[in-house]
């Protein structure tokens, strides 16, 4: 039998895929669970379920560190956010796909499989990465057979496939965030029920005492909290914890999917919101006006590349060169206040600060104010011409 390597999470879609690949496609199935910070019991469950369904081999790959350093921190430096979404799921997909390709090569497989439907974004992200890295045949059973969620549940029950503790929602979780979609949330007017949140407290349950936090950045990435150094994984987890406790990072948006469908999305991304907000505050003090204007466009393009599954587009690497060079000045400290869902910048400082406190001060006597008169007089000259010539005739 020919071998196929399946990206496996033990959720409904990928569990159904194992059986379909065995029975309908007649293949030997090898499953791979790439750990990008999903709940630990989900990673453990994957191994157990894979064996219960009868795969020939299962791999668990710990990619958390690589996810944090090579993906999340690049996204932080670029302030990557798509339509208000800090790109947690989108960022992990190319990494997962690359790991699957590695296993497929090791195992001499003939094909790679994923459990994506034909409506979402992940099919684009997985397949563009797989095709950039290899020429494996790609099989997407749920999409091929045009299955609905309830048809999948029926198939799973008929074949004795163990399903996760029943959740009405489709949830995807990794180090950078948690996304919740489907079921009653498909009605954009229905409020996300409180019990569906897992990483963040509501404003009423959040502590009455505000939390003041100092975050230190070096070369655009966070390295310390309140003076204490953390490594990549720890600082992301700690930020998720602290910001979540104070009700930061709940996001409810209408998102434009790659294929153009609008989709109602709920996210909990406390760490991402905290880190990116602080990072932007630091950029404001170290970059020139020209740089900041330019960067907002860079950030938008970078975010779209991630969302659209184009991590391997050369433009992303080109932008990284620019970003890395600029971020050498994004070092310093930002002080924030978190209180009941509210995140406020209290202060910022940097050895690369362009702020001239003395010159901007109301008490400054050294700058001769009269010198500016000529510049002010000619300022807006084009607008004045237009008003005189075109409006007055
Ligand atoms: N809309 C988001 C994205 O495309 C999240 C999708 C996550 N999937 C899920 N089953 N909740 O990146």
mmCIF file of C-alpha atoms and ligand atoms in Angstrom:
data_model
loop_
_atom_site.group_PDB
_atom_site.id
_atom_site.type_symbol
_atom_site.label_atom_id
_atom_site.label_comp_id
_atom_site.label_asym_id
_atom_site.label_seq_id
_atom_site.Cartn_x
_atom_site.Cartn_y
_atom_site.Cartn_z
ATOM 1 C CA UNK A 1 0.000 0.000 0.000
ATOM 2 C CA UNK A 2 1.164 3.524 -0.735
ATOM 3 C CA UNK A 3 1.917 5.772 2.181
ATOM 4 C CA UNK A 4 0.228 9.073 2.921
ATOM 5 C CA UNK A 5 1.239 11.492 5.665
ATOM 6 C CA UNK A 6 -1.678 13.295 7.303
ATOM 7 C CA UNK A 7 -1.500 16.479 9.398
ATOM 8 C CA UNK A 8 -3.393 15.299 12.445
ATOM 9 C CA UNK A 9 -5.014 17.087 15.388
ATOM 10 C CA UNK A 10 -7.495 14.430 16.592
ATOM 11 C CA UNK A 11 -10.350 16.840 15.864
ATOM 12 C CA UNK A 12 -13.359 15.795 13.829
ATOM 13 C CA UNK A 13 -11.985 16.579 10.347
ATOM 14 C CA UNK A 14 -8.606 14.918 10.660
ATOM 15 C CA UNK A 15 -9.977 11.885 12.543
ATOM 16 C CA UNK A 16 -12.485 11.277 9.769
ATOM 17 C CA UNK A 17 -9.655 11.701 7.248
ATOM 18 C CA UNK A 18 -7.668 8.802 8.709
ATOM 19 C CA UNK A 19 -10.495 6.362 8.098
ATOM 20 C CA UNK A 20 -11.355 7.792 4.692
ATOM 21 C CA UNK A 21 -7.747 7.540 3.538
ATOM 22 C CA UNK A 22 -7.634 3.932 4.654
ATOM 23 C CA UNK A 23 -10.969 2.847 3.300
ATOM 24 C CA UNK A 24 -11.761 5.020 0.305
ATOM 25 C CA UNK A 25 -8.238 5.777 -0.865
ATOM 26 C CA UNK A 26 -6.718 2.459 0.170
ATOM 27 C CA UNK A 27 -3.601 3.975 1.651
ATOM 28 C CA UNK A 28 -1.315 3.380 4.596
ATOM 29 C CA UNK A 29 -1.782 6.362 6.898
ATOM 30 C CA UNK A 30 0.975 8.006 8.927
ATOM 31 C CA UNK A 31 -0.207 10.824 11.170
ATOM 32 C CA UNK A 32 1.759 13.817 12.393
ATOM 33 C CA UNK A 33 0.722 16.116 15.194
ATOM 34 C CA UNK A 34 2.781 19.297 15.110
ATOM 35 C CA UNK A 35 2.795 20.912 18.520
ATOM 36 C CA UNK A 36 2.550 24.678 18.097
ATOM 37 C CA UNK A 37 1.225 25.263 21.588
ATOM 38 C CA UNK A 38 -2.236 23.753 21.374
ATOM 39 C CA UNK A 39 -3.507 22.397 24.721
ATOM 40 C CA UNK A 40 -1.183 19.636 25.939
ATOM 41 C CA UNK A 41 -3.987 17.124 26.308
ATOM 42 C CA UNK A 42 -4.842 17.669 22.646
ATOM 43 C CA UNK A 43 -1.298 16.692 21.648
ATOM 44 C CA UNK A 44 -1.401 13.617 23.881
ATOM 45 C CA UNK A 45 -4.874 12.741 22.693
ATOM 46 C CA UNK A 46 -3.677 12.870 19.087
ATOM 47 C CA UNK A 47 -1.206 10.085 19.679
ATOM 48 C CA UNK A 48 -3.788 7.927 21.422
ATOM 49 C CA UNK A 49 -6.577 8.510 18.907
ATOM 50 C CA UNK A 50 -4.241 7.938 15.953
ATOM 51 C CA UNK A 51 -3.355 4.526 17.316
ATOM 52 C CA UNK A 52 -6.981 3.759 18.204
ATOM 53 C CA UNK A 53 -8.117 4.482 14.654
ATOM 54 C CA UNK A 54 -5.284 2.306 13.448
ATOM 55 C CA UNK A 55 -2.604 4.395 11.773
ATOM 56 C CA UNK A 56 0.625 2.610 10.923
ATOM 57 C CA UNK A 57 2.764 5.252 12.641
ATOM 58 C CA UNK A 58 2.261 8.505 14.522
ATOM 59 C CA UNK A 59 4.703 11.347 15.027
ATOM 60 C CA UNK A 60 4.536 14.171 17.550
ATOM 61 C CA UNK A 61 6.764 17.078 16.644
ATOM 62 C CA UNK A 62 7.463 19.804 19.138
ATOM 63 C CA UNK A 63 7.683 22.978 17.039
ATOM 64 C CA UNK A 64 6.770 25.464 19.770
ATOM 65 C CA UNK A 65 10.189 27.051 20.030
ATOM 66 C CA UNK A 66 10.510 27.423 16.268
ATOM 67 C CA UNK A 67 6.967 28.794 16.078
ATOM 68 C CA UNK A 68 7.785 31.425 18.689
ATOM 69 C CA UNK A 69 11.131 32.525 17.263
ATOM 70 C CA UNK A 70 10.728 32.134 13.527
ATOM 71 C CA UNK A 71 7.066 32.978 13.112
ATOM 72 C CA UNK A 72 5.513 34.807 16.066
ATOM 73 C CA UNK A 73 8.467 37.138 16.606
ATOM 74 C CA UNK A 74 8.606 37.995 12.910
ATOM 75 C CA UNK A 75 4.910 38.838 13.143
ATOM 76 C CA UNK A 76 5.565 41.021 16.200
ATOM 77 C CA UNK A 77 8.295 42.961 14.409
ATOM 78 C CA UNK A 78 5.871 43.552 11.540
ATOM 79 C CA UNK A 79 2.906 44.342 13.844
ATOM 80 C CA UNK A 80 1.073 41.724 11.812
ATOM 81 C CA UNK A 81 -2.691 41.983 12.199
ATOM 82 C CA UNK A 82 -5.253 41.243 9.477
ATOM 83 C CA UNK A 83 -8.572 43.092 9.775
ATOM 84 C CA UNK A 84 -8.101 43.123 13.550
ATOM 85 C CA UNK A 85 -6.977 39.469 13.759
ATOM 86 C CA UNK A 86 -3.439 38.835 15.065
ATOM 87 C CA UNK A 87 -3.061 35.845 12.716
ATOM 88 C CA UNK A 88 -2.579 33.032 15.218
ATOM 89 C CA UNK A 89 -3.916 30.150 13.105
ATOM 90 C CA UNK A 90 -2.593 31.602 9.858
ATOM 91 C CA UNK A 91 0.969 31.887 11.185
ATOM 92 C CA UNK A 92 1.152 28.264 12.319
ATOM 93 C CA UNK A 93 0.001 26.697 9.064
ATOM 94 C CA UNK A 94 3.187 27.062 6.991
ATOM 95 C CA UNK A 95 5.245 25.662 9.860
ATOM 96 C CA UNK A 96 2.936 22.658 10.260
ATOM 97 C CA UNK A 97 3.020 22.044 6.512
ATOM 98 C CA UNK A 98 6.828 22.171 6.415
ATOM 99 C CA UNK A 99 7.063 19.603 9.191
ATOM 100 C CA UNK A 100 4.648 17.312 7.349
ATOM 101 C CA UNK A 101 6.791 17.534 4.217
ATOM 102 C CA UNK A 102 9.857 16.527 6.264
ATOM 103 C CA UNK A 103 8.097 13.422 7.566
ATOM 104 C CA UNK A 104 6.763 12.550 4.120
ATOM 105 C CA UNK A 105 10.341 12.601 2.822
ATOM 106 C CA UNK A 106 11.595 10.483 5.717
ATOM 107 C CA UNK A 107 8.802 7.976 5.223
ATOM 108 C CA UNK A 108 9.004 7.820 1.430
ATOM 109 C CA UNK A 109 5.332 8.686 1.212
ATOM 110 C CA UNK A 110 3.618 9.338 -2.108
ATOM 111 C CA UNK A 111 1.151 11.899 -0.824
ATOM 112 C CA UNK A 112 0.350 14.409 1.877
ATOM 113 C CA UNK A 113 -3.118 14.880 3.277
ATOM 114 C CA UNK A 114 -4.948 17.546 5.275
ATOM 115 C CA UNK A 115 -8.432 17.790 6.739
ATOM 116 C CA UNK A 116 -9.380 21.217 5.400
ATOM 117 C CA UNK A 117 -12.751 21.887 3.883
ATOM 118 C CA UNK A 118 -13.155 23.648 0.561
ATOM 119 C CA UNK A 119 -14.426 26.847 2.128
ATOM 120 C CA UNK A 120 -11.708 28.010 4.465
ATOM 121 C CA UNK A 121 -8.299 29.611 4.363
ATOM 122 C CA UNK A 122 -6.207 26.743 5.654
ATOM 123 C CA UNK A 123 -6.357 24.737 2.410
ATOM 124 C CA UNK A 124 -4.552 27.623 0.687
ATOM 125 C CA UNK A 125 -1.969 27.947 3.450
ATOM 126 C CA UNK A 126 -1.175 24.239 3.665
ATOM 127 C CA UNK A 127 -1.081 23.592 -0.039
ATOM 128 C CA UNK A 128 0.960 26.620 -1.059
ATOM 129 C CA UNK A 129 3.608 25.653 1.495
ATOM 130 C CA UNK A 130 3.622 21.984 0.494
ATOM 131 C CA UNK A 131 3.955 22.941 -3.181
ATOM 132 C CA UNK A 132 6.753 25.410 -2.411
ATOM 133 C CA UNK A 133 8.700 22.682 -0.654
ATOM 134 C CA UNK A 134 7.936 19.551 -2.655
ATOM 135 C CA UNK A 135 5.882 18.027 -5.421
ATOM 136 C CA UNK A 136 3.846 15.640 -3.339
ATOM 137 C CA UNK A 137 0.378 14.752 -4.401
ATOM 138 C CA UNK A 138 -2.074 16.420 -1.984
ATOM 139 C CA UNK A 139 -5.255 14.714 -0.823
ATOM 140 C CA UNK A 140 -8.029 16.597 0.990
ATOM 141 C CA UNK A 141 -10.708 13.973 1.705
ATOM 142 C CA UNK A 142 -13.270 16.229 3.410
ATOM 143 C CA UNK A 143 -13.104 18.646 0.483
ATOM 144 C CA UNK A 144 -12.973 15.900 -2.188
ATOM 145 C CA UNK A 145 -16.106 14.253 -0.820
ATOM 146 C CA UNK A 146 -17.828 17.571 -0.191
ATOM 147 C CA UNK A 147 -18.680 16.568 3.392
ATOM 148 C CA UNK A 148 -20.629 18.722 5.841
ATOM 149 C CA UNK A 149 -19.903 18.734 9.545
ATOM 150 C CA UNK A 150 -22.937 16.618 10.374
ATOM 151 C CA UNK A 151 -22.062 14.116 7.634
ATOM 152 C CA UNK A 152 -18.608 13.850 9.175
ATOM 153 C CA UNK A 153 -20.093 13.233 12.632
ATOM 154 C CA UNK A 154 -22.340 10.538 11.185
ATOM 155 C CA UNK A 155 -19.385 8.879 9.431
ATOM 156 C CA UNK A 156 -17.320 9.028 12.620
ATOM 157 C CA UNK A 157 -20.075 7.423 14.668
ATOM 158 C CA UNK A 158 -20.611 4.687 12.098
ATOM 159 C CA UNK A 159 -16.916 3.839 12.070
ATOM 160 C CA UNK A 160 -16.343 4.033 15.810
ATOM 161 C CA UNK A 161 -13.987 6.998 15.482
ATOM 162 C CA UNK A 162 -13.419 8.532 18.919
ATOM 163 C CA UNK A 163 -14.435 12.180 18.939
ATOM 164 C CA UNK A 164 -13.149 14.906 21.244
ATOM 165 C CA UNK A 165 -15.323 16.122 24.115
ATOM 166 C CA UNK A 166 -18.175 17.568 22.185
ATOM 167 C CA UNK A 167 -17.850 21.215 21.368
ATOM 168 C CA UNK A 168 -20.398 23.018 19.253
ATOM 169 C CA UNK A 169 -17.681 25.305 18.004
ATOM 170 C CA UNK A 170 -14.756 24.842 15.712
ATOM 171 C CA UNK A 171 -11.802 25.889 17.845
ATOM 172 C CA UNK A 172 -8.181 26.312 16.872
ATOM 173 C CA UNK A 173 -5.627 27.080 19.522
ATOM 174 C CA UNK A 174 -1.890 27.687 19.528
ATOM 175 C CA UNK A 175 0.702 29.757 21.373
ATOM 176 C CA UNK A 176 -0.368 32.988 19.683
ATOM 177 C CA UNK A 177 -4.112 32.727 20.164
ATOM 178 C CA UNK A 178 -7.386 30.906 20.226
ATOM 179 C CA UNK A 179 -10.043 31.129 17.531
ATOM 180 C CA UNK A 180 -13.648 30.120 17.974
ATOM 181 C CA UNK A 181 -16.103 29.834 15.112
ATOM 182 C CA UNK A 182 -19.233 28.022 14.003
ATOM 183 C CA UNK A 183 -22.560 26.936 15.505
ATOM 184 C CA UNK A 184 -24.578 29.816 17.009
ATOM 185 C CA UNK A 185 -21.696 32.195 16.258
ATOM 186 C CA UNK A 186 -22.468 31.883 12.555
ATOM 187 C CA UNK A 187 -25.194 34.453 13.239
ATOM 188 C CA UNK A 188 -23.157 37.668 13.445
ATOM 189 C CA UNK A 189 -25.740 39.200 15.776
ATOM 190 C CA UNK A 190 -25.415 36.442 18.398
ATOM 191 C CA UNK A 191 -23.095 37.367 21.233
ATOM 192 C CA UNK A 192 -20.238 35.002 22.022
ATOM 193 C CA UNK A 193 -21.347 33.159 25.204
ATOM 194 C CA UNK A 194 -19.146 33.802 28.233
ATOM 195 C CA UNK A 195 -18.429 30.087 28.736
ATOM 196 C CA UNK A 196 -16.843 29.852 25.263
ATOM 197 C CA UNK A 197 -13.939 32.044 26.422
ATOM 198 C CA UNK A 198 -11.025 30.216 27.886
ATOM 199 C CA UNK A 199 -7.990 32.507 27.919
ATOM 200 C CA UNK A 200 -9.547 35.798 28.982
ATOM 201 C CA UNK A 201 -11.686 36.963 31.879
ATOM 202 C CA UNK A 202 -14.690 39.177 31.317
ATOM 203 C CA UNK A 203 -14.400 42.789 32.429
ATOM 204 C CA UNK A 204 -16.613 42.014 35.424
ATOM 205 C CA UNK A 205 -14.521 39.040 36.555
ATOM 206 C CA UNK A 206 -11.150 40.728 35.943
ATOM 207 C CA UNK A 207 -9.341 41.989 39.070
ATOM 208 C CA UNK A 208 -10.359 45.377 40.476
ATOM 209 C CA UNK A 209 -6.702 46.258 40.924
ATOM 210 C CA UNK A 210 -5.009 47.404 37.716
ATOM 211 C CA UNK A 211 -1.738 45.807 36.689
ATOM 212 C CA UNK A 212 1.150 48.021 35.644
ATOM 213 C CA UNK A 213 3.714 46.188 33.551
ATOM 214 C CA UNK A 214 7.029 47.171 32.005
ATOM 215 C CA UNK A 215 7.934 45.302 28.844
ATOM 216 C CA UNK A 216 11.460 45.464 27.499
ATOM 217 C CA UNK A 217 12.136 44.998 23.805
ATOM 218 C CA UNK A 218 15.417 44.231 22.091
ATOM 219 C CA UNK A 219 15.625 44.464 18.305
ATOM 220 C CA UNK A 220 11.842 44.493 18.106
ATOM 221 C CA UNK A 221 11.115 41.474 20.246
ATOM 222 C CA UNK A 222 10.021 41.302 23.886
ATOM 223 C CA UNK A 223 12.708 39.976 26.224
ATOM 224 C CA UNK A 224 11.750 41.005 29.777
ATOM 225 C CA UNK A 225 8.744 41.782 31.963
ATOM 226 C CA UNK A 226 9.188 44.043 34.969
ATOM 227 C CA UNK A 227 12.941 43.627 34.663
ATOM 228 C CA UNK A 228 12.850 39.849 34.634
ATOM 229 C CA UNK A 229 14.237 38.149 31.517
ATOM 230 C CA UNK A 230 12.187 35.469 29.768
ATOM 231 C CA UNK A 231 12.874 33.224 26.807
ATOM 232 C CA UNK A 232 10.654 33.299 23.735
ATOM 233 C CA UNK A 233 8.117 30.707 24.785
ATOM 234 C CA UNK A 234 7.887 31.860 28.370
ATOM 235 C CA UNK A 235 7.339 35.511 27.549
ATOM 236 C CA UNK A 236 4.523 34.726 25.120
ATOM 237 C CA UNK A 237 2.847 32.446 27.657
ATOM 238 C CA UNK A 238 3.307 34.938 30.467
ATOM 239 C CA UNK A 239 1.828 37.754 28.370
ATOM 240 C CA UNK A 240 -1.150 35.563 27.471
ATOM 241 C CA UNK A 241 -1.630 34.862 31.134
ATOM 242 C CA UNK A 242 -1.333 38.409 32.496
ATOM 243 C CA UNK A 243 -3.298 40.118 29.737
ATOM 244 C CA UNK A 244 -5.952 37.385 29.732
ATOM 245 C CA UNK A 245 -6.423 37.778 33.465
ATOM 246 C CA UNK A 246 -7.176 41.459 32.916
ATOM 247 C CA UNK A 247 -9.658 40.800 30.131
ATOM 248 C CA UNK A 248 -7.428 41.997 27.279
ATOM 249 C CA UNK A 249 -7.553 40.443 23.794
ATOM 250 C CA UNK A 250 -11.146 39.482 23.106
ATOM 251 C CA UNK A 251 -11.824 40.131 19.428
ATOM 252 C CA UNK A 252 -15.109 39.753 17.566
ATOM 253 C CA UNK A 253 -14.865 40.607 13.874
ATOM 254 C CA UNK A 254 -16.306 40.029 10.434
ATOM 255 C CA UNK A 255 -13.333 38.721 8.524
ATOM 256 C CA UNK A 256 -12.850 38.555 4.762
ATOM 257 C CA UNK A 257 -11.642 35.080 3.863
ATOM 258 C CA UNK A 258 -9.280 34.405 0.973
ATOM 259 C CA UNK A 259 -12.103 33.206 -1.260
ATOM 260 C CA UNK A 260 -14.085 36.339 -0.483
ATOM 261 C CA UNK A 261 -16.640 34.898 1.914
ATOM 262 C CA UNK A 262 -17.213 36.990 4.991
ATOM 263 C CA UNK A 263 -16.836 35.029 8.159
ATOM 264 C CA UNK A 264 -17.716 35.841 11.768
ATOM 265 C CA UNK A 265 -14.694 35.241 13.936
ATOM 266 C CA UNK A 266 -14.046 35.326 17.642
ATOM 267 C CA UNK A 267 -10.517 35.346 18.973
ATOM 268 C CA UNK A 268 -8.780 35.405 22.295
ATOM 269 C CA UNK A 269 -5.290 36.736 21.730
ATOM 270 C CA UNK A 270 -4.306 38.497 24.965
ATOM 271 C CA UNK A 271 -0.532 38.161 24.572
ATOM 272 C CA UNK A 272 -0.572 39.241 20.942
ATOM 273 C CA UNK A 273 -2.639 42.346 21.692
ATOM 274 C CA UNK A 274 -0.426 43.284 24.638
ATOM 275 C CA UNK A 275 2.888 42.725 22.846
ATOM 276 C CA UNK A 276 1.925 44.353 19.549
ATOM 277 C CA UNK A 277 0.371 47.382 21.278
ATOM 278 C CA UNK A 278 3.514 47.891 23.341
ATOM 279 C CA UNK A 279 5.740 47.314 20.297
ATOM 280 C CA UNK A 280 3.906 49.973 18.305
ATOM 281 C CA UNK A 281 4.281 52.430 21.178
ATOM 282 C CA UNK A 282 8.025 51.851 21.139
ATOM 283 C CA UNK A 283 8.231 52.305 17.361
ATOM 284 C CA UNK A 284 6.612 55.733 17.716
ATOM 285 C CA UNK A 285 9.554 57.046 19.688
ATOM 286 C CA UNK A 286 12.401 55.526 17.637
ATOM 287 C CA UNK A 287 11.276 55.881 14.022
ATOM 288 C CA UNK A 288 10.990 58.976 11.900
ATOM 289 C CA UNK A 289 7.672 60.134 10.521
ATOM 290 C CA UNK A 290 8.678 58.841 7.075
ATOM 291 C CA UNK A 291 9.576 55.451 8.487
ATOM 292 C CA UNK A 292 6.334 55.138 10.442
ATOM 293 C CA UNK A 293 4.180 56.006 7.414
ATOM 294 C CA UNK A 294 6.064 53.518 5.293
ATOM 295 C CA UNK A 295 5.887 50.833 7.970
ATOM 296 C CA UNK A 296 2.122 50.928 8.202
ATOM 297 C CA UNK A 297 1.980 49.846 4.552
ATOM 298 C CA UNK A 298 4.669 47.227 5.135
ATOM 299 C CA UNK A 299 2.679 45.867 8.048
ATOM 300 C CA UNK A 300 -0.492 45.623 5.987
ATOM 301 C CA UNK A 301 1.260 43.815 3.131
ATOM 302 C CA UNK A 302 3.073 41.498 5.542
ATOM 303 C CA UNK A 303 -0.183 40.654 7.319
ATOM 304 C CA UNK A 304 -1.946 39.894 4.046
ATOM 305 C CA UNK A 305 0.872 37.594 2.965
ATOM 306 C CA UNK A 306 0.498 35.636 6.205
ATOM 307 C CA UNK A 307 -3.278 35.551 6.043
ATOM 308 C CA UNK A 308 -3.266 34.518 2.407
ATOM 309 C CA UNK A 309 -0.894 31.630 3.049
ATOM 310 C CA UNK A 310 1.981 33.198 1.133
ATOM 311 C CA UNK A 311 4.680 32.788 3.767
ATOM 312 C CA UNK A 312 7.038 31.525 1.055
ATOM 313 C CA UNK A 313 6.446 34.446 -1.261
ATOM 314 C CA UNK A 314 9.852 36.126 -1.758
ATOM 315 C CA UNK A 315 8.319 39.470 -0.850
ATOM 316 C CA UNK A 316 7.905 38.238 2.723
ATOM 317 C CA UNK A 317 11.624 37.614 3.000
ATOM 318 C CA UNK A 318 12.410 40.911 1.288
ATOM 319 C CA UNK A 319 10.232 42.700 3.824
ATOM 320 C CA UNK A 320 11.960 40.798 6.637
ATOM 321 C CA UNK A 321 15.305 42.257 5.515
ATOM 322 C CA UNK A 322 13.918 45.769 5.745
ATOM 323 C CA UNK A 323 12.101 45.087 9.004
ATOM 324 C CA UNK A 324 15.113 43.436 10.676
ATOM 325 C CA UNK A 325 17.326 46.332 9.730
ATOM 326 C CA UNK A 326 14.877 48.879 11.136
ATOM 327 C CA UNK A 327 14.108 46.861 14.248
ATOM 328 C CA UNK A 328 17.731 47.190 15.394
ATOM 329 C CA UNK A 329 16.459 50.475 16.840
ATOM 330 C CA UNK A 330 13.280 49.006 18.335
ATOM 331 C CA UNK A 331 14.860 48.477 21.725
ATOM 332 C CA UNK A 332 13.689 49.999 24.974
ATOM 333 C CA UNK A 333 10.996 49.818 27.601
ATOM 334 C CA UNK A 334 7.251 50.374 27.400
ATOM 335 C CA UNK A 335 5.089 50.739 30.493
ATOM 336 C CA UNK A 336 1.440 49.703 30.197
ATOM 337 C CA UNK A 337 -1.572 49.533 32.450
ATOM 338 C CA UNK A 338 -4.101 46.729 32.206
ATOM 339 C CA UNK A 339 -7.423 47.042 33.894
ATOM 340 C CA UNK A 340 -10.724 45.299 33.170
ATOM 341 C CA UNK A 341 -10.269 44.887 29.446
ATOM 342 C CA UNK A 342 -8.505 48.190 29.069
ATOM 343 C CA UNK A 343 -4.917 48.444 27.880
ATOM 344 C CA UNK A 344 -3.240 51.824 28.156
ATOM 345 C CA UNK A 345 0.278 52.935 27.357
ATOM 346 C CA UNK A 346 1.748 54.805 30.327
ATOM 347 C CA UNK A 347 5.261 55.476 29.082
ATOM 348 C CA UNK A 348 8.142 54.520 26.798
ATOM 349 C CA UNK A 349 11.898 55.042 26.622
ATOM 350 C CA UNK A 350 14.676 53.957 24.287
ATOM 351 C CA UNK A 351 18.392 54.591 23.761
ATOM 352 C CA UNK A 352 17.412 55.247 20.111
ATOM 353 C CA UNK A 353 14.708 57.761 20.992
ATOM 354 C CA UNK A 354 14.267 60.606 18.482
ATOM 355 C CA UNK A 355 12.286 62.640 20.982
ATOM 356 C CA UNK A 356 13.869 65.996 21.808
ATOM 357 C CA UNK A 357 12.332 66.873 25.113
ATOM 358 C CA UNK A 358 14.240 70.101 25.471
ATOM 359 C CA UNK A 359 13.312 71.425 22.011
ATOM 360 C CA UNK A 360 9.626 70.567 22.250
ATOM 361 C CA UNK A 361 9.253 71.937 25.783
ATOM 362 C CA UNK A 362 7.002 74.938 26.407
ATOM 363 C CA UNK A 363 9.747 76.296 28.646
ATOM 364 C CA UNK A 364 12.475 76.174 25.983
ATOM 365 C CA UNK A 365 14.130 79.519 25.324
ATOM 366 C CA UNK A 366 17.003 78.275 23.192
ATOM 367 C CA UNK A 367 14.995 77.792 20.024
ATOM 368 C CA UNK A 368 14.258 81.158 18.462
ATOM 369 C CA UNK A 369 10.536 80.886 17.691
ATOM 370 C CA UNK A 370 10.683 83.752 15.244
ATOM 371 C CA UNK A 371 12.868 81.711 12.877
ATOM 372 C CA UNK A 372 9.912 79.529 11.919
ATOM 373 C CA UNK A 373 7.800 82.417 10.572
ATOM 374 C CA UNK A 374 8.956 81.973 6.956
ATOM 375 C CA UNK A 375 8.162 78.301 6.914
ATOM 376 C CA UNK A 376 4.718 78.763 8.426
ATOM 377 C CA UNK A 377 3.945 81.509 5.930
ATOM 378 C CA UNK A 378 4.578 79.203 2.981
ATOM 379 C CA UNK A 379 3.030 76.147 4.538
ATOM 380 C CA UNK A 380 -0.083 74.836 2.776
ATOM 381 C CA UNK A 381 0.681 76.986 -0.241
ATOM 382 C CA UNK A 382 -0.896 74.529 -2.668
ATOM 383 C CA UNK A 383 -4.135 74.380 -0.703
ATOM 384 C CA UNK A 384 -4.265 78.185 -0.591
ATOM 385 C CA UNK A 385 -3.679 78.384 -4.370
ATOM 386 C CA UNK A 386 -6.442 75.868 -5.010
ATOM 387 C CA UNK A 387 -8.917 77.768 -2.831
ATOM 388 C CA UNK A 388 -8.055 81.081 -4.525
ATOM 389 C CA UNK A 389 -7.910 79.874 -8.105
ATOM 390 C CA UNK A 390 -10.481 77.120 -8.342
ATOM 391 C CA UNK A 391 -13.048 77.977 -5.695
ATOM 392 C CA UNK A 392 -13.172 81.726 -6.088
ATOM 393 C CA UNK A 393 -12.600 81.516 -9.845
HETATM 394 N N1 LIG B 1 -10.250 32.658 10.465
HETATM 395 C C1 LIG B 1 -9.004 32.307 11.027
HETATM 396 C C2 LIG B 1 -7.959 32.067 9.960
HETATM 397 O O1 LIG B 1 -8.317 31.880 8.839
HETATM 398 C C3 LIG B 1 -9.081 31.196 12.029
HETATM 399 C C4 LIG B 1 -9.499 29.863 11.517
HETATM 400 C C5 LIG B 1 -9.387 28.895 12.620
HETATM 401 N N2 LIG B 1 -10.102 27.704 12.457
HETATM 402 C C6 LIG B 1 -11.027 27.232 13.322
HETATM 403 N N3 LIG B 1 -11.452 26.063 13.110
HETATM 404 N N4 LIG B 1 -11.465 27.903 14.313
HETATM 405 O O2 LIG B 1 -6.807 32.080 10.238
#
